[in-house]
Amino acid sequence: MSIAHPNESEGNRLRAELDALLGRGQNTYTPTQVVVDRASGCRLWTIDGRRLIDFASGVLVANLGHGHPGFEARFEAYRKGLPHNAYNLTTRPLVEASRRLIASFATAKAQKLLWAASGSEGIQKAMWCALHRWPERPIMLATRGGFHGKKGLAGDVTGEQSPNPNVRLVSFPLDNELSPADVERELAAIDAEFPDRVALFITEPYLGAKGSYHPPKWYHKLVQHWCEARDVAFIFDEVQSCHGRTGNLYAFQSYEVEPDLVVLGKGLANGVPAAAVVGRADLIDTLDYGEASDTYSANPDTCAAVCAVLDVFAEERIVDHCRAMAPIMAQRLRGLMDRFPFVRAVRGEGLVYGVEISDADTANRCVLEAYCGDGTAGVHFLGPLAQKVLRVSPPLVITEPELDEAFALLEAAWARI
Ligand SMILES: Cc1ncc(COP(=O)(O)O)c(C=O)c1O
């Protein structure tokens, strides 16, 4: 049975038709299943004419918002005349996107890159680099509860346990319950069990899918230090955090570390499918001709979008704007916690937050009531993470009046719960 909402004849018709056509596994569960007709800036319009403020940005992808005029114009200009696919061909946007992406890191370790067509493919390529660099070291470390994607090796390092016997999971400080000494102890045990056998340590700046857990700075510094002392590849998964989310262009800047390989995705191309691994040349160059090639990586559309995103970030000072909006967003979310007893915690930074709700049913109800809003306008959330955590991640271009409007809608909508 597809989801149906009152007064949504066209939306209900399209949802029902799709339900009969589409495999269920395609989507994650969201109680609204919005049928979108058009989008502009931070707003979506449903097919039945309702207006929503977008608190999801796709899934943290449309960092510049929808249909951003500067982005769209530049995107078209960079790709003008080029084929959509340029397998094994060199194009100007490919050279420019590669050069500018590496330069945007401004770190000594950002030397070369590999492109990918999705975040999880980028993760796999980064892991392959480390495994090829040290074929005699099969062990891969990852933080417990992380999310790196569902495919292949990316899936092996995702979640609370791994089906891959070469993967070992290390604790991540969730609510500051873990001390540096605890993590050092775990890593010392790994040293003892696998001397000179570890190729890589992969982690995320913050655990998003687990429910938005943002660690103290010591954690990543400690991991980096441990990796450096053993020449273990420190891989930072910035598929979600890249391009401004945490209030810096990259989260490794927010956490003051310099990883060996950084994987980018989502916001990298503002919605055009793109991912990349940027880092140490000695790691990247371990893959020979064809070992990281695929049909769609680094196509002209991708590279044009990457260049256009970098242009707009520079011209419109998107990161500064995100930093200016961050305290306002944090304060408004804490206001919800004061007002509604079912809002149990707010965690986040920049413009990425998790709002923990008392239980899964109430969390789904929050999503649904936000969508219904005042009947004409509402707020769009994805389905809860980790059962009961609402992800708040609007486009980084959201303005204070738009936040005012969104929170007025939310306060009225959640008062019905
Ligand atoms: C931190 C992180 N890593 C990896 C991925 C996987 O990216 P993709 O879905 O593009 O394969 C995601 C996707 O949500 C992510 O959030």
Tab-separated table of C-alpha atoms and ligand atoms in Angstrom:
chain	number	residue	atom	x	y	z
A	1	MET	CA	0.000	0.000	0.000
A	2	SER	CA	1.469	3.325	-1.029
A	3	ILE	CA	1.418	6.339	1.243
A	4	ALA	CA	-1.544	8.655	0.670
A	5	HIS	CA	-2.167	12.130	2.092
A	6	PRO	CA	-5.469	14.052	2.283
A	7	ASN	CA	-6.125	16.528	-0.559
A	8	GLU	CA	-3.285	15.227	-2.719
A	9	SER	CA	-5.027	13.643	-5.669
A	10	GLU	CA	-2.123	13.849	-8.111
A	11	GLY	CA	0.512	13.005	-5.518
A	12	ASN	CA	-1.477	10.008	-4.326
A	13	ARG	CA	-2.002	8.821	-7.915
A	14	LEU	CA	1.714	9.035	-8.749
A	15	ARG	CA	2.789	7.400	-5.465
A	16	ALA	CA	0.393	4.509	-6.093
A	17	GLU	CA	1.596	4.034	-9.679
A	18	LEU	CA	5.254	4.072	-8.626
A	19	ASP	CA	4.586	1.679	-5.802
A	20	ALA	CA	3.566	-0.954	-8.358
A	21	LEU	CA	6.665	-0.334	-10.492
A	22	LEU	CA	9.585	0.306	-8.165
A	23	GLY	CA	11.415	-2.202	-6.024
A	24	ARG	CA	10.991	-1.320	-2.393
A	25	GLY	CA	14.715	-1.401	-1.725
A	26	GLN	CA	15.268	1.676	-3.872
A	27	ASN	CA	14.252	4.143	-1.155
A	28	THR	CA	14.791	4.474	2.551
A	29	TYR	CA	11.553	4.861	4.480
A	30	THR	CA	10.214	8.399	4.725
A	31	PRO	CA	6.635	8.729	5.956
A	32	THR	CA	5.864	11.568	3.534
A	33	GLN	CA	7.167	10.274	0.161
A	34	VAL	CA	6.877	13.796	-1.219
A	35	VAL	CA	6.023	14.037	-4.913
A	36	VAL	CA	8.043	17.015	-5.989
A	37	ASP	CA	7.111	19.120	-8.988
A	38	ARG	CA	9.778	21.815	-8.892
A	39	ALA	CA	12.426	23.264	-6.630
A	40	SER	CA	14.091	26.626	-6.224
A	41	GLY	CA	16.592	27.802	-3.604
A	42	CYS	CA	15.615	26.230	-0.287
A	43	ARG	CA	12.072	25.403	-1.394
A	44	LEU	CA	10.304	22.455	-2.951
A	45	TRP	CA	6.814	22.513	-4.448
A	46	THR	CA	4.732	19.373	-4.358
A	47	ILE	CA	2.812	18.205	-7.400
A	48	ASP	CA	-0.374	19.264	-5.613
A	49	GLY	CA	0.929	22.791	-5.162
A	50	ARG	CA	2.104	22.813	-1.534
A	51	ARG	CA	5.298	24.643	-0.572
A	52	LEU	CA	8.020	23.069	1.589
A	53	ILE	CA	11.191	24.447	3.088
A	54	ASP	CA	13.865	21.878	2.330
A	55	PHE	CA	15.634	20.677	5.483
A	56	ALA	CA	17.287	17.773	3.627
A	57	SER	CA	19.052	19.227	0.529
A	58	GLY	CA	18.327	15.976	-1.303
A	59	VAL	CA	20.491	14.076	1.117
A	60	LEU	CA	23.032	16.807	1.951
A	61	VAL	CA	23.716	17.230	-1.746
A	62	ALA	CA	22.190	20.536	-2.863
A	63	ASN	CA	24.436	22.673	-0.669
A	64	LEU	CA	23.924	25.661	-2.992
A	65	GLY	CA	20.182	25.090	-3.059
A	66	HIS	CA	18.071	24.160	-6.046
A	67	GLY	CA	18.422	25.894	-9.384
A	68	HIS	CA	21.025	28.336	-8.072
A	69	PRO	CA	21.301	30.805	-10.997
A	70	GLY	CA	25.082	31.280	-10.719
A	71	PHE	CA	25.685	27.564	-10.464
A	72	GLU	CA	23.359	26.698	-13.337
A	73	ALA	CA	24.854	29.325	-15.672
A	74	ARG	CA	28.414	28.256	-14.983
A	75	PHE	CA	27.571	24.574	-15.161
A	76	GLU	CA	26.127	25.100	-18.657
A	77	ALA	CA	29.081	27.238	-19.724
A	78	TYR	CA	31.729	24.747	-18.568
A	79	ARG	CA	30.094	21.796	-20.283
A	80	LYS	CA	28.931	23.596	-23.425
A	81	GLY	CA	29.390	21.478	-26.536
A	82	LEU	CA	30.978	18.554	-24.703
A	83	PRO	CA	29.542	15.032	-24.817
A	84	HIS	CA	27.850	13.819	-21.629
A	85	ASN	CA	30.340	10.978	-21.475
A	86	ALA	CA	34.013	11.301	-22.337
A	87	TYR	CA	35.441	7.921	-21.314
A	88	ASN	CA	39.229	7.998	-21.595
A	89	LEU	CA	39.042	11.453	-23.177
A	90	THR	CA	40.610	14.539	-21.677
A	91	THR	CA	38.476	17.657	-21.461
A	92	ARG	CA	39.150	21.170	-20.180
A	93	PRO	CA	36.648	20.794	-17.300
A	94	LEU	CA	38.366	17.561	-16.231
A	95	VAL	CA	41.769	19.243	-16.030
A	96	GLU	CA	40.355	22.343	-14.351
A	97	ALA	CA	38.198	20.445	-11.842
A	98	SER	CA	41.145	18.182	-10.914
A	99	ARG	CA	43.554	21.075	-10.472
A	100	ARG	CA	41.133	23.260	-8.547
A	101	LEU	CA	39.865	20.492	-6.291
A	102	ILE	CA	43.391	19.591	-5.198
A	103	ALA	CA	44.230	23.285	-4.736
A	104	SER	CA	41.084	23.798	-2.625
A	105	PHE	CA	42.606	21.542	0.066
A	106	ALA	CA	45.698	23.709	0.514
A	107	THR	CA	47.498	20.872	2.294
A	108	ALA	CA	50.810	19.197	1.518
A	109	LYS	CA	49.146	15.784	1.334
A	110	ALA	CA	46.609	16.792	-1.356
A	111	GLN	CA	48.723	15.816	-4.344
A	112	LYS	CA	46.605	13.711	-6.687
A	113	LEU	CA	43.084	12.459	-7.086
A	114	LEU	CA	40.835	9.741	-8.423
A	115	TRP	CA	37.288	10.421	-9.503
A	116	ALA	CA	34.282	8.229	-8.765
A	117	ALA	CA	30.597	8.258	-9.623
A	118	SER	CA	29.214	7.791	-6.100
A	119	GLY	CA	30.401	8.142	-2.537
A	120	SER	CA	30.706	4.428	-1.866
A	121	GLU	CA	32.728	3.946	-5.043
A	122	GLY	CA	35.058	6.714	-3.909
A	123	ILE	CA	35.396	4.964	-0.539
A	124	GLN	CA	36.283	1.701	-2.260
A	125	LYS	CA	38.884	3.384	-4.441
A	126	ALA	CA	40.503	5.007	-1.404
A	127	MET	CA	40.603	1.653	0.394
A	128	TRP	CA	42.023	-0.100	-2.671
A	129	CYS	CA	44.838	2.467	-2.752
A	130	ALA	CA	45.878	1.584	0.797
A	131	LEU	CA	45.499	-2.169	0.253
A	132	HIS	CA	47.601	-1.998	-2.929
A	133	ARG	CA	50.220	0.137	-1.232
A	134	TRP	CA	50.818	-2.565	1.400
A	135	PRO	CA	49.739	-5.945	-0.033
A	136	GLU	CA	51.211	-7.673	3.022
A	137	ARG	CA	48.856	-5.754	5.339
A	138	PRO	CA	45.280	-7.051	5.050
A	139	ILE	CA	43.766	-5.438	8.161
A	140	MET	CA	41.359	-2.497	7.803
A	141	LEU	CA	40.250	-0.410	10.773
A	142	ALA	CA	37.043	1.587	10.864
A	143	THR	CA	35.045	3.397	13.497
A	144	ARG	CA	32.152	1.390	14.887
A	145	GLY	CA	28.757	2.730	13.835
A	146	GLY	CA	30.079	4.599	10.807
A	147	PHE	CA	28.410	4.767	7.435
A	148	HIS	CA	30.512	4.599	4.284
A	149	GLY	CA	27.973	3.204	1.824
A	150	LYS	CA	26.400	-0.123	1.052
A	151	LYS	CA	28.558	-1.480	-1.739
A	152	GLY	CA	31.529	-3.846	-1.453
A	153	LEU	CA	34.325	-2.722	0.844
A	154	ALA	CA	32.381	0.437	1.742
A	155	GLY	CA	29.661	-1.818	3.156
A	156	ASP	CA	32.263	-3.912	4.977
A	157	VAL	CA	33.390	-0.903	7.025
A	158	THR	CA	29.844	0.321	7.725
A	159	GLY	CA	27.812	-0.385	10.855
A	160	GLU	CA	28.239	-2.093	14.193
A	161	GLN	CA	29.912	-5.266	12.922
A	162	SER	CA	31.556	-6.398	9.703
A	163	PRO	CA	31.133	-9.546	7.626
A	164	ASN	CA	34.759	-9.111	6.493
A	165	PRO	CA	37.213	-10.915	8.821
A	166	ASN	CA	39.935	-8.386	7.956
A	167	VAL	CA	37.902	-5.476	9.305
A	168	ARG	CA	38.286	-4.413	12.960
A	169	LEU	CA	36.005	-1.769	14.453
A	170	VAL	CA	37.277	0.864	16.849
A	171	SER	CA	35.086	2.852	19.254
A	172	PHE	CA	33.992	6.394	18.425
A	173	PRO	CA	33.138	8.877	21.192
A	174	LEU	CA	29.376	9.214	20.972
A	175	ASP	CA	28.295	11.266	23.969
A	176	ASN	CA	31.797	11.951	25.316
A	177	GLU	CA	31.682	8.705	27.260
A	178	LEU	CA	35.038	7.632	25.818
A	179	SER	CA	38.385	9.055	26.897
A	180	PRO	CA	41.594	9.314	24.848
A	181	ALA	CA	43.075	6.633	27.113
A	182	ASP	CA	40.228	4.255	26.180
A	183	VAL	CA	40.899	4.687	22.470
A	184	GLU	CA	44.661	4.364	22.996
A	185	ARG	CA	44.047	1.093	24.816
A	186	GLU	CA	41.951	-0.267	21.942
A	187	LEU	CA	44.590	0.709	19.416
A	188	ALA	CA	47.367	-0.812	21.542
A	189	ALA	CA	45.426	-4.085	21.542
A	190	ILE	CA	45.245	-3.930	17.742
A	191	ASP	CA	48.989	-3.272	17.597
A	192	ALA	CA	49.562	-6.342	19.706
A	193	GLU	CA	47.226	-8.541	17.682
A	194	PHE	CA	48.251	-7.349	14.205
A	195	PRO	CA	51.797	-5.962	14.292
A	196	ASP	CA	52.586	-4.315	10.921
A	197	ARG	CA	49.425	-5.766	9.411
A	198	VAL	CA	47.140	-2.720	9.302
A	199	ALA	CA	46.794	-0.921	5.952
A	200	LEU	CA	44.194	1.727	6.710
A	201	PHE	CA	41.968	3.451	9.233
A	202	ILE	CA	38.752	4.873	7.820
A	203	THR	CA	36.495	7.216	9.735
A	204	GLU	CA	33.958	9.994	9.268
A	205	PRO	CA	34.357	13.484	10.738
A	206	TYR	CA	31.070	12.903	12.575
A	207	LEU	CA	28.807	9.877	12.571
A	208	GLY	CA	25.843	11.074	10.540
A	209	ALA	CA	23.772	7.966	9.911
A	210	LYS	CA	24.284	6.769	13.476
A	211	GLY	CA	22.347	9.852	14.600
A	212	SER	CA	24.682	12.845	14.243
A	213	TYR	CA	27.483	12.313	16.750
A	214	HIS	CA	30.153	15.000	16.463
A	215	PRO	CA	33.332	14.022	18.315
A	216	PRO	CA	35.696	16.125	20.372
A	217	LYS	CA	38.757	17.203	18.361
A	218	TRP	CA	41.110	14.902	20.231
A	219	TYR	CA	39.597	11.829	18.566
A	220	HIS	CA	40.671	12.449	14.985
A	221	LYS	CA	43.988	13.895	16.123
A	222	LEU	CA	44.694	10.778	18.135
A	223	VAL	CA	43.771	8.511	15.196
A	224	GLN	CA	45.931	10.564	12.835
A	225	HIS	CA	48.864	10.384	15.231
A	226	TRP	CA	48.489	6.608	15.576
A	227	CYS	CA	48.315	6.192	11.789
A	228	GLU	CA	51.321	8.433	11.168
A	229	ALA	CA	53.485	6.514	13.617
A	230	ARG	CA	52.811	3.276	11.691
A	231	ASP	CA	52.402	4.692	8.169
A	232	VAL	CA	48.825	3.443	8.128
A	233	ALA	CA	46.608	5.291	5.595
A	234	PHE	CA	44.270	7.653	7.446
A	235	ILE	CA	41.152	7.882	5.251
A	236	PHE	CA	38.617	10.601	6.049
A	237	ASP	CA	35.145	10.032	4.645
A	238	GLU	CA	33.887	13.497	3.727
A	239	VAL	CA	31.263	12.230	1.316
A	240	GLN	CA	28.667	13.984	3.450
A	241	SER	CA	30.592	16.731	5.210
A	242	CYS	CA	32.430	18.218	2.245
A	243	HIS	CA	31.734	21.576	0.697
A	244	GLY	CA	30.816	23.634	3.656
A	245	ARG	CA	28.556	21.561	5.896
A	246	THR	CA	30.576	21.947	9.080
A	247	GLY	CA	31.344	25.635	8.570
A	248	ASN	CA	34.599	25.030	6.742
A	249	LEU	CA	34.958	23.980	3.133
A	250	TYR	CA	36.143	20.589	4.454
A	251	ALA	CA	35.549	18.999	7.833
A	252	PHE	CA	39.216	18.000	8.188
A	253	GLN	CA	39.762	21.749	8.622
A	254	SER	CA	37.098	21.901	11.336
A	255	TYR	CA	38.729	18.992	13.175
A	256	GLU	CA	42.286	20.246	12.507
A	257	VAL	CA	43.666	17.073	10.963
A	258	GLU	CA	45.398	16.295	7.688
A	259	PRO	CA	44.269	12.890	6.441
A	260	ASP	CA	46.203	10.892	3.836
A	261	LEU	CA	43.140	10.394	1.654
A	262	VAL	CA	39.890	12.362	1.762
A	263	VAL	CA	36.783	11.070	0.008
A	264	LEU	CA	34.341	13.680	-1.271
A	265	GLY	CA	30.812	13.264	-2.665
A	266	LYS	CA	27.320	14.745	-2.339
A	267	GLY	CA	27.875	18.556	-2.152
A	268	LEU	CA	30.934	18.315	-4.405
A	269	ALA	CA	28.803	18.849	-7.524
A	270	ASN	CA	25.538	20.180	-6.011
A	271	GLY	CA	23.475	17.244	-7.262
A	272	VAL	CA	25.286	16.096	-10.365
A	273	PRO	CA	26.583	12.608	-9.443
A	274	ALA	CA	30.219	12.982	-8.436
A	275	ALA	CA	32.762	11.739	-5.933
A	276	ALA	CA	36.521	11.977	-5.607
A	277	VAL	CA	39.449	10.738	-3.550
A	278	VAL	CA	42.085	13.392	-2.911
A	279	GLY	CA	45.384	12.721	-1.196
A	280	ARG	CA	48.897	11.373	-1.153
A	281	ALA	CA	50.338	10.561	-4.569
A	282	ASP	CA	52.192	7.479	-3.282
A	283	LEU	CA	48.810	5.997	-2.296
A	284	ILE	CA	46.831	7.145	-5.324
A	285	ASP	CA	49.518	5.940	-7.731
A	286	THR	CA	49.383	2.373	-6.473
A	287	LEU	CA	46.439	1.742	-8.803
A	288	ASP	CA	47.561	0.995	-12.368
A	289	TYR	CA	45.757	1.620	-15.660
A	290	GLY	CA	42.134	0.540	-15.434
A	291	GLU	CA	42.157	-0.454	-11.768
A	292	ALA	CA	40.014	2.525	-10.785
A	293	SER	CA	38.273	3.164	-14.097
A	294	ASP	CA	34.543	3.001	-14.673
A	295	THR	CA	31.981	4.318	-17.112
A	296	TYR	CA	30.760	7.459	-15.421
A	297	SER	CA	33.577	8.803	-13.256
A	298	ALA	CA	34.788	12.306	-14.180
A	299	ASN	CA	32.414	12.770	-17.080
A	300	PRO	CA	32.201	16.333	-18.450
A	301	ASP	CA	28.931	17.063	-16.618
A	302	THR	CA	30.504	16.086	-13.301
A	303	CYS	CA	33.620	18.162	-13.866
A	304	ALA	CA	31.638	21.168	-15.087
A	305	ALA	CA	29.510	20.975	-11.936
A	306	VAL	CA	32.575	20.685	-9.673
A	307	CYS	CA	34.080	23.834	-11.247
A	308	ALA	CA	30.757	25.672	-11.004
A	309	VAL	CA	30.420	24.759	-7.316
A	310	LEU	CA	33.924	26.037	-6.549
A	311	ASP	CA	33.159	29.297	-8.404
A	312	VAL	CA	29.997	29.927	-6.401
A	313	PHE	CA	31.618	29.026	-3.083
A	314	ALA	CA	34.314	31.617	-3.725
A	315	GLU	CA	32.105	34.367	-5.162
A	316	GLU	CA	29.270	34.114	-2.677
A	317	ARG	CA	31.333	33.230	0.384
A	318	ILE	CA	29.105	30.255	1.069
A	319	VAL	CA	31.212	28.998	3.961
A	320	ASP	CA	30.982	32.370	5.737
A	321	HIS	CA	27.229	32.356	5.250
A	322	CYS	CA	26.995	28.838	6.697
A	323	ARG	CA	28.983	29.992	9.739
A	324	ALA	CA	26.659	32.957	10.193
A	325	MET	CA	23.548	30.775	10.029
A	326	ALA	CA	24.938	28.010	12.274
A	327	PRO	CA	24.357	29.667	15.691
A	328	ILE	CA	20.882	30.768	14.622
A	329	MET	CA	20.004	27.242	13.563
A	330	ALA	CA	21.472	25.773	16.773
A	331	GLN	CA	19.548	28.228	18.941
A	332	ARG	CA	16.238	27.564	17.150
A	333	LEU	CA	16.688	23.809	17.428
A	334	ARG	CA	17.431	24.100	21.136
A	335	GLY	CA	14.271	26.174	21.378
A	336	LEU	CA	12.343	23.168	20.067
A	337	MET	CA	13.950	21.062	22.785
A	338	ASP	CA	12.792	23.533	25.463
A	339	ARG	CA	9.285	23.647	24.059
A	340	PHE	CA	8.571	19.986	23.210
A	341	PRO	CA	9.364	17.289	25.777
A	342	PHE	CA	9.650	14.653	23.037
A	343	VAL	CA	12.725	16.474	21.627
A	344	ARG	CA	15.465	14.827	23.685
A	345	ALA	CA	18.734	16.108	22.213
A	346	VAL	CA	20.203	18.343	19.537
A	347	ARG	CA	23.660	17.541	18.142
A	348	GLY	CA	25.523	19.154	15.309
A	349	GLU	CA	27.699	21.877	13.888
A	350	GLY	CA	27.628	24.218	10.899
A	351	LEU	CA	24.406	23.362	9.081
A	352	VAL	CA	24.169	19.664	9.888
A	353	TYR	CA	22.251	18.620	12.986
A	354	GLY	CA	20.541	15.611	14.447
A	355	VAL	CA	17.408	16.158	16.519
A	356	GLU	CA	16.815	13.152	18.714
A	357	ILE	CA	13.159	12.387	19.395
A	358	SER	CA	11.878	10.242	22.252
A	359	ASP	CA	10.950	7.221	20.093
A	360	ALA	CA	10.592	6.066	16.490
A	361	ASP	CA	6.812	6.559	16.210
A	362	THR	CA	6.993	10.119	17.474
A	363	ALA	CA	9.947	10.832	15.184
A	364	ASN	CA	7.945	9.680	12.158
A	365	ARG	CA	5.008	11.755	13.368
A	366	CYS	CA	7.316	14.811	13.567
A	367	VAL	CA	8.314	14.297	9.916
A	368	LEU	CA	4.696	13.917	8.858
A	369	GLU	CA	3.370	16.894	10.833
A	370	ALA	CA	6.224	19.074	9.542
A	371	TYR	CA	5.232	18.095	6.014
A	372	CYS	CA	1.558	18.914	6.646
A	373	GLY	CA	2.593	22.241	8.184
A	374	ASP	CA	-0.209	24.790	8.003
A	375	GLY	CA	-1.872	23.075	5.055
A	376	THR	CA	-0.244	25.330	2.463
A	377	ALA	CA	3.376	25.292	3.552
A	378	GLY	CA	5.523	22.852	5.519
A	379	VAL	CA	9.055	21.634	6.176
A	380	HIS	CA	10.646	18.699	4.382
A	381	PHE	CA	12.633	16.144	6.405
A	382	LEU	CA	13.891	12.732	5.395
A	383	GLY	CA	12.776	9.745	7.457
A	384	PRO	CA	14.482	9.515	10.872
A	385	LEU	CA	18.051	8.232	11.116
A	386	ALA	CA	18.785	5.455	13.577
A	387	GLN	CA	14.987	5.167	14.038
A	388	LYS	CA	14.470	8.402	15.933
A	389	VAL	CA	16.904	11.122	14.920
A	390	LEU	CA	15.750	13.814	12.505
A	391	ARG	CA	18.443	15.091	10.208
A	392	VAL	CA	18.459	18.853	9.740
A	393	SER	CA	20.589	19.818	6.744
A	394	PRO	CA	19.093	22.627	4.667
A	395	PRO	CA	20.959	24.099	1.713
A	396	LEU	CA	23.827	26.225	3.029
A	397	VAL	CA	22.321	29.283	1.343
A	398	ILE	CA	19.306	29.296	3.663
A	399	THR	CA	18.566	32.782	5.045
A	400	GLU	CA	17.431	33.946	8.471
A	401	PRO	CA	13.891	34.809	7.240
A	402	GLU	CA	13.637	31.310	5.770
A	403	LEU	CA	14.729	29.851	9.094
A	404	ASP	CA	12.128	32.022	10.865
A	405	GLU	CA	9.460	30.705	8.536
A	406	ALA	CA	10.561	27.080	8.914
A	407	PHE	CA	10.627	27.214	12.713
A	408	ALA	CA	7.249	28.981	12.921
A	409	LEU	CA	5.801	26.161	10.801
A	410	LEU	CA	7.517	23.514	12.918
A	411	GLU	CA	6.369	24.965	16.244
A	412	ALA	CA	2.753	25.028	15.091
A	413	ALA	CA	2.966	21.586	13.469
A	414	TRP	CA	4.640	19.846	16.405
A	415	ALA	CA	2.155	21.369	18.837
A	416	ARG	CA	-0.305	18.850	17.341
A	417	ILE	CA	1.784	15.915	18.593
B	1	LIG	C1	29.512	9.579	5.126
B	1	LIG	C2	29.049	8.854	3.897
B	1	LIG	N1	29.907	8.054	3.255
B	1	LIG	C3	29.548	7.385	2.138
B	1	LIG	C4	28.268	7.478	1.626
B	1	LIG	C5	27.885	6.704	0.412
B	1	LIG	O1	27.677	7.555	-0.665
B	1	LIG	P1	26.788	7.078	-1.901
B	1	LIG	O2	25.394	6.914	-1.417
B	1	LIG	O3	26.940	8.214	-2.885
B	1	LIG	O4	27.373	5.809	-2.402
B	1	LIG	C6	27.338	8.296	2.288
B	1	LIG	C7	25.959	8.413	1.781
B	1	LIG	O5	25.035	8.779	2.448
B	1	LIG	C8	27.741	9.002	3.445
B	1	LIG	O6	26.887	9.792	4.118
